[in-house]
């Protein structure tokens, strides 16, 4: 049982140390900017939909 765990840990280390390709700082920055931009656009779209829905509901159900 313990030997299986040790082999698992060695395999995990091997995967992270030798087989994983890590992004360069430039790629990481670019990806972060894309995610931030997409998040802001989605937030703006949701805000606009909420505002339109609130206006529509105030027209349908006044007062």
PDB file of C-alpha atoms in Angstrom:
ATOM      1  CA  UNK A   1       0.000   0.000   0.000  1.00  0.00           C
ATOM      2  CA  UNK A   2       2.750   2.446   0.986  1.00  0.00           C
ATOM      3  CA  UNK A   3       4.777   1.498  -2.100  1.00  0.00           C
ATOM      4  CA  UNK A   4       1.821   2.384  -4.347  1.00  0.00           C
ATOM      5  CA  UNK A   5       1.592   5.790  -2.690  1.00  0.00           C
ATOM      6  CA  UNK A   6       5.323   6.429  -3.153  1.00  0.00           C
ATOM      7  CA  UNK A   7       5.107   5.401  -6.822  1.00  0.00           C
ATOM      8  CA  UNK A   8       2.120   7.713  -7.255  1.00  0.00           C
ATOM      9  CA  UNK A   9       4.040  10.627  -5.744  1.00  0.00           C
ATOM     10  CA  UNK A  10       7.032   9.919  -7.991  1.00  0.00           C
ATOM     11  CA  UNK A  11       4.783   9.795 -11.049  1.00  0.00           C
ATOM     12  CA  UNK A  12       3.163  13.106 -10.062  1.00  0.00           C
ATOM     13  CA  UNK A  13       6.549  14.745  -9.611  1.00  0.00           C
ATOM     14  CA  UNK A  14       7.758  13.366 -12.947  1.00  0.00           C
ATOM     15  CA  UNK A  15       4.636  14.707 -14.656  1.00  0.00           C
ATOM     16  CA  UNK A  16       5.046  18.193 -13.168  1.00  0.00           C
ATOM     17  CA  UNK A  17       8.817  18.454 -13.528  1.00  0.00           C
ATOM     18  CA  UNK A  18       9.428  16.904 -16.947  1.00  0.00           C
ATOM     19  CA  UNK A  19       6.235  16.562 -18.969  1.00  0.00           C
ATOM     20  CA  UNK A  20       4.360  19.774 -18.198  1.00  0.00           C
ATOM     21  CA  UNK A  21       4.899  22.802 -20.397  1.00  0.00           C
ATOM     22  CA  UNK A  22       4.528  26.002 -18.445  1.00  0.00           C
ATOM     23  CA  UNK A  23       3.523  29.262 -20.161  1.00  0.00           C
ATOM     24  CA  UNK A  24       6.018  32.030 -20.624  1.00  0.00           C
ATOM     25  CA  UNK A  25       5.407  35.286 -18.744  1.00  0.00           C
ATOM     26  CA  UNK A  26       4.279  36.914 -22.014  1.00  0.00           C
ATOM     27  CA  UNK A  27       1.752  34.126 -22.703  1.00  0.00           C
ATOM     28  CA  UNK A  28       0.522  34.284 -19.120  1.00  0.00           C
ATOM     29  CA  UNK A  29       0.023  38.053 -19.301  1.00  0.00           C
ATOM     30  CA  UNK A  30      -1.793  37.786 -22.623  1.00  0.00           C
ATOM     31  CA  UNK A  31      -4.112  35.084 -21.299  1.00  0.00           C
ATOM     32  CA  UNK A  32      -4.835  37.099 -18.153  1.00  0.00           C
ATOM     33  CA  UNK A  33      -5.729  40.153 -20.249  1.00  0.00           C
ATOM     34  CA  UNK A  34      -8.050  38.059 -22.428  1.00  0.00           C
ATOM     35  CA  UNK A  35      -9.804  36.588 -19.385  1.00  0.00           C
ATOM     36  CA  UNK A  36     -10.139  40.001 -17.722  1.00  0.00           C
ATOM     37  CA  UNK A  37     -11.525  41.552 -20.909  1.00  0.00           C
ATOM     38  CA  UNK A  38     -14.023  38.739 -21.420  1.00  0.00           C
ATOM     39  CA  UNK A  39     -15.126  38.993 -17.793  1.00  0.00           C
ATOM     40  CA  UNK A  40     -15.710  42.718 -18.091  1.00  0.00           C
ATOM     41  CA  UNK A  41     -17.665  42.321 -21.344  1.00  0.00           C
ATOM     42  CA  UNK A  42     -19.852  39.593 -19.840  1.00  0.00           C
ATOM     43  CA  UNK A  43     -20.452  41.726 -16.736  1.00  0.00           C
ATOM     44  CA  UNK A  44     -21.461  44.659 -18.947  1.00  0.00           C
ATOM     45  CA  UNK A  45     -23.848  42.483 -20.966  1.00  0.00           C
ATOM     46  CA  UNK A  46     -25.457  41.120 -17.786  1.00  0.00           C
ATOM     47  CA  UNK A  47     -25.771  44.658 -16.400  1.00  0.00           C
ATOM     48  CA  UNK A  48     -27.453  45.872 -19.595  1.00  0.00           C
ATOM     49  CA  UNK A  49     -29.825  42.888 -19.632  1.00  0.00           C
ATOM     50  CA  UNK A  50     -30.724  43.534 -15.991  1.00  0.00           C
ATOM     51  CA  UNK A  51     -31.361  47.214 -16.672  1.00  0.00           C
ATOM     52  CA  UNK A  52     -33.570  46.433 -19.668  1.00  0.00           C
ATOM     53  CA  UNK A  53     -35.465  43.781 -17.713  1.00  0.00           C
ATOM     54  CA  UNK A  54     -35.987  46.192 -14.797  1.00  0.00           C
ATOM     55  CA  UNK A  55     -37.305  48.869 -17.189  1.00  0.00           C
ATOM     56  CA  UNK A  56     -39.581  46.346 -18.922  1.00  0.00           C
ATOM     57  CA  UNK A  57     -40.981  45.128 -15.600  1.00  0.00           C
ATOM     58  CA  UNK A  58     -41.637  48.700 -14.473  1.00  0.00           C
ATOM     59  CA  UNK A  59     -43.627  49.266 -17.670  1.00  0.00           C
ATOM     60  CA  UNK A  60     -45.601  46.041 -17.286  1.00  0.00           C
ATOM     61  CA  UNK A  61     -46.175  46.442 -13.520  1.00  0.00           C
ATOM     62  CA  UNK A  62     -46.222  50.188 -12.769  1.00  0.00           C
ATOM     63  CA  UNK A  63     -46.050  51.493  -9.245  1.00  0.00           C
TER      64      UNK A  63
END
